[in-house]
XYZ file of C-alpha atoms in Angstrom:
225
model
C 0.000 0.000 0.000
C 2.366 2.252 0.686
C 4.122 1.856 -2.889
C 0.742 2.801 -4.323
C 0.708 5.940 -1.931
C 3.958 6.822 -3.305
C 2.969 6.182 -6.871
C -0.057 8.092 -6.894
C 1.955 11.318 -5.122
C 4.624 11.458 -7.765
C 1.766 11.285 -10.724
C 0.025 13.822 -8.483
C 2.971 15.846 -8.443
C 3.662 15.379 -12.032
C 0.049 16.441 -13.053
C -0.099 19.088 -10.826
C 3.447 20.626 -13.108
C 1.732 19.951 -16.413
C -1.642 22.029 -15.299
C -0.273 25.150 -16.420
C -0.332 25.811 -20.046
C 3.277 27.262 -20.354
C 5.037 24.098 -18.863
C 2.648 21.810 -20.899
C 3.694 23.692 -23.669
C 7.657 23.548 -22.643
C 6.769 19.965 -22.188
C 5.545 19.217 -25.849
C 8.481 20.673 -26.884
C 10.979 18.205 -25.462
C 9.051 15.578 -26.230
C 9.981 15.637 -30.146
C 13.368 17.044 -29.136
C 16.196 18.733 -26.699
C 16.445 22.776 -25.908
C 18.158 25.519 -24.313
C 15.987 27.540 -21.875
C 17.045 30.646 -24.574
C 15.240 28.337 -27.433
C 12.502 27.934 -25.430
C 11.633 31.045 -24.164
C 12.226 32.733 -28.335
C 10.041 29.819 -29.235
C 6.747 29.819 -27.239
C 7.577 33.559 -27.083
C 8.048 33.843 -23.484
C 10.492 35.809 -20.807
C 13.826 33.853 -19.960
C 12.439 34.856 -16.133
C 9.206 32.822 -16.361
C 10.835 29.764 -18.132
C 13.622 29.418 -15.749
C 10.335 29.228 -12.976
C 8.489 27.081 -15.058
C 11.724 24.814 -15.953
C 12.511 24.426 -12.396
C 9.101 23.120 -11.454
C 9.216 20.586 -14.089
C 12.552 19.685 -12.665
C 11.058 19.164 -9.164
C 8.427 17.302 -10.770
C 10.910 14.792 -12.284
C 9.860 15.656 -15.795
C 12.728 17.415 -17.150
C 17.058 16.963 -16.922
C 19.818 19.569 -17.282
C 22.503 18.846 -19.296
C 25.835 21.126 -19.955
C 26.250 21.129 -23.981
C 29.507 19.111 -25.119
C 30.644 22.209 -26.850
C 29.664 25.156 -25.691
C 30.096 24.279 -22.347
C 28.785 27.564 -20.989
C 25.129 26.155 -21.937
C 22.358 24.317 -21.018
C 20.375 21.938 -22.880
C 16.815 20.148 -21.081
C 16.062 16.873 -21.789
C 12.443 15.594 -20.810
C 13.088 12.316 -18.512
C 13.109 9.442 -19.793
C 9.750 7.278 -18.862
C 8.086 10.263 -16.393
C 5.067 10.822 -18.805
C 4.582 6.921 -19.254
C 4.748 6.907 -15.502
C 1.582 8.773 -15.404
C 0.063 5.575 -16.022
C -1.774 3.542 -12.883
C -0.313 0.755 -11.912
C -1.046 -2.836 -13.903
C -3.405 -5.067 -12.012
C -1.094 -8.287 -11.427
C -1.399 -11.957 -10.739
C -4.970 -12.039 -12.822
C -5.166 -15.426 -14.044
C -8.385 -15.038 -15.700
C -11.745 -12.092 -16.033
C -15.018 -12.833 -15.393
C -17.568 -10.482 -17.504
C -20.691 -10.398 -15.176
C -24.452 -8.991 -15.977
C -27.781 -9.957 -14.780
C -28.742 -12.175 -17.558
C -25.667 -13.325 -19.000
C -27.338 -12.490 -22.155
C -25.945 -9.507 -23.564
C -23.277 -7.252 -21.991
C -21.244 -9.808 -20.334
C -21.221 -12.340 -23.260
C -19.930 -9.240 -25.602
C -17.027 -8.472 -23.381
C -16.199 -11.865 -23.155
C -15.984 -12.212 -26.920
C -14.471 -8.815 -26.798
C -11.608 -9.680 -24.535
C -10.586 -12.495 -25.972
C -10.078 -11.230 -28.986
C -7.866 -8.081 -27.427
C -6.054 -10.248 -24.540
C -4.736 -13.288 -24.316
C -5.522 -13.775 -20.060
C -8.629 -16.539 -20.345
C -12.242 -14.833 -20.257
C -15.773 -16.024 -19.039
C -18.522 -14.670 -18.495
C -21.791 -15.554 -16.269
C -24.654 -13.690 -15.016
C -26.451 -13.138 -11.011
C -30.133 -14.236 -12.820
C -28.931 -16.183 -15.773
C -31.451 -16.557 -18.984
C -32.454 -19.402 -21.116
C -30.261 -18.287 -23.941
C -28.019 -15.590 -25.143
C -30.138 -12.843 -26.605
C -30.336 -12.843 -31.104
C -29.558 -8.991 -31.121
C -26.071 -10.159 -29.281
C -25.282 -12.796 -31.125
C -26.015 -11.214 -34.262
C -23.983 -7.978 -32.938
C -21.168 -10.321 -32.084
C -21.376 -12.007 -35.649
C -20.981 -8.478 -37.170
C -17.934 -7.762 -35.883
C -16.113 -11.190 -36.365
C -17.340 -12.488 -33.168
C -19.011 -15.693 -31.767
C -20.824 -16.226 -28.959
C -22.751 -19.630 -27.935
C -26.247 -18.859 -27.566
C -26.865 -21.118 -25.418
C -23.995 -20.629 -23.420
C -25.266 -18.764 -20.308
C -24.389 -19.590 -16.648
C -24.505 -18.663 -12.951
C -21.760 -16.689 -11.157
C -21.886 -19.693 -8.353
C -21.054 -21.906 -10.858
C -18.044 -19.889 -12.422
C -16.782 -17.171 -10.430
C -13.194 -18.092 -8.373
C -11.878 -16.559 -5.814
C -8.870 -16.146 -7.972
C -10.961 -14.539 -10.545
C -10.872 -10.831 -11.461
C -14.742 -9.967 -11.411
C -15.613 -7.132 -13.904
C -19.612 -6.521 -13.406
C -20.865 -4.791 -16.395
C -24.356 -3.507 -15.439
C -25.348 -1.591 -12.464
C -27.716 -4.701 -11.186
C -24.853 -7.224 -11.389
C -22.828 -4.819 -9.632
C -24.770 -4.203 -6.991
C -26.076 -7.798 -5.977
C -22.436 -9.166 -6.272
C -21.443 -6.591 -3.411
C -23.899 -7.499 -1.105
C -22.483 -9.578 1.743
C -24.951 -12.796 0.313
C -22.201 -13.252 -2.093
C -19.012 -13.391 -0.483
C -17.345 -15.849 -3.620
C -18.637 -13.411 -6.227
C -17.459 -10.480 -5.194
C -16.965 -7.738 -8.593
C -13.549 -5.948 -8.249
C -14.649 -3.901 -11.152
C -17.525 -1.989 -12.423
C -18.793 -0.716 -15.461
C -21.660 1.077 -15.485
C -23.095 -0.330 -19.285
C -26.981 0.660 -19.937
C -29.033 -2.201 -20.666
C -29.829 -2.056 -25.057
C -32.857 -1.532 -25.832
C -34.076 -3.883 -27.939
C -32.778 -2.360 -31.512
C -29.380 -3.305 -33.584
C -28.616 0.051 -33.132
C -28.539 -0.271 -28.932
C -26.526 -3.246 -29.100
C -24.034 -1.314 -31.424
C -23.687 1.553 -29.190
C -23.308 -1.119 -25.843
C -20.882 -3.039 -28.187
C -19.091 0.126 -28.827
C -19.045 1.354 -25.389
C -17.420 -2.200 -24.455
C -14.878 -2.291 -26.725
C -13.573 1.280 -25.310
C -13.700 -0.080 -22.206
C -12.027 -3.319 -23.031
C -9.413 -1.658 -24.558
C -8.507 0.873 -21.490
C -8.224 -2.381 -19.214
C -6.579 -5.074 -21.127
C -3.209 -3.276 -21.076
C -3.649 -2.932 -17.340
C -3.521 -6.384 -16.342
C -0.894 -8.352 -16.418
């Protein structure tokens, strides 16, 4: 815990340097490239005064380096630190040996990510639901089949009969994720939640729930590890 504490002060601290437009700009800069404070200041058109302040709280940040030039060795060159931007990124979620997509039915949402996830990442996906139906809905199935996907329709289950402890729970409706909180469920309990509205019953809702999946899908698959 307190790693995390540390990690989320130092991307705290780094945010807090990038929320002024002048260093984000001075930023942007050495990303594509080194400068002198003199180049930077004649380039974003701004007084040497105020980019030696705004250098030297992007140094305490941890976002930019000060070099002495090889030649002229009366100057200064800045350097943006290696990896401090990518460290703006939260930390992975490790030791997930598998995700379990969870929605009320196990109809829709849940089968979608499944499909979706396995396709992006290569850590094992299943999916179940907290009131399972008879079968997977058509509109899904068909939705899946659109993009390149397949999904069983008949391939619906209970959380008690799939959920491990082990399991990283992702409940995609609000239902799912409220029922697998409740103390009555101590093996199912979601770790994640996202808050998917339930399609209506058109191709065009289970395109925009498909879509909003995928986005989602896509922000947590490089996260686990």
């Amino acid at each position: 815990m307190n790693a995390e504490l540390s990690s989320v002060r130092r991307r705290a601290r780094i945010h807090a340097a990038l929320g002024d437009p002048a260093r984000l700009a001075i930023v942007d800069t050495l990303t594509v490239g080194d400068a002198s404070p003199g180049e930077i200041a004649r380039d974003l058109d701004l007084p040497t005064n105020l980019v030696a302040h705004h250098v030297k709280v992007l140094q305490d940040a941890g976002l930019v380096v000060r070099t002495r030039s090889e030649g002229d060795r009366r100057r200064t060159y800045l350097r943006l630190e290696p990896g401090a931007l990518a460290s703006l990124t939260p930390p992975p979620l490790r030791d997930v040996p598998r995700v379990v997509f969870v929605c009320t039915h196990n109809s829709a949402r849940s089968q979608l990510a499944a499909a979706l996830w396995t396709r992006r990442a290569t850590i094992p996906a299943a999916s179940a639901g907290t009131d399972p139906a008879d079968r997977v809905h058509p509109r899904a199935v068909a939705c899946a089949r659109r993009h390149g996907l397949v999904i069983d329709a008949t391939g619906t289950a209970h959380v008690a009969d799939v959920v491990h402890d082990t399991d990283l729970v992702v409940a995609v409706c609000d239902n799912a994720h409220e029922d697998l909180t409740q103390e009555t469920r101590p093996g199912a309990r979601a770790r994640l939640h996202w808050s998917v509205p339930a399609p209506a019953d058109t191709d065009a809702a289970f395109e925009a729930a498909f879509a909003e999946l995928a986005t989602r899908v896509d922000r947590l698959a490089p996260a686990v590890q």
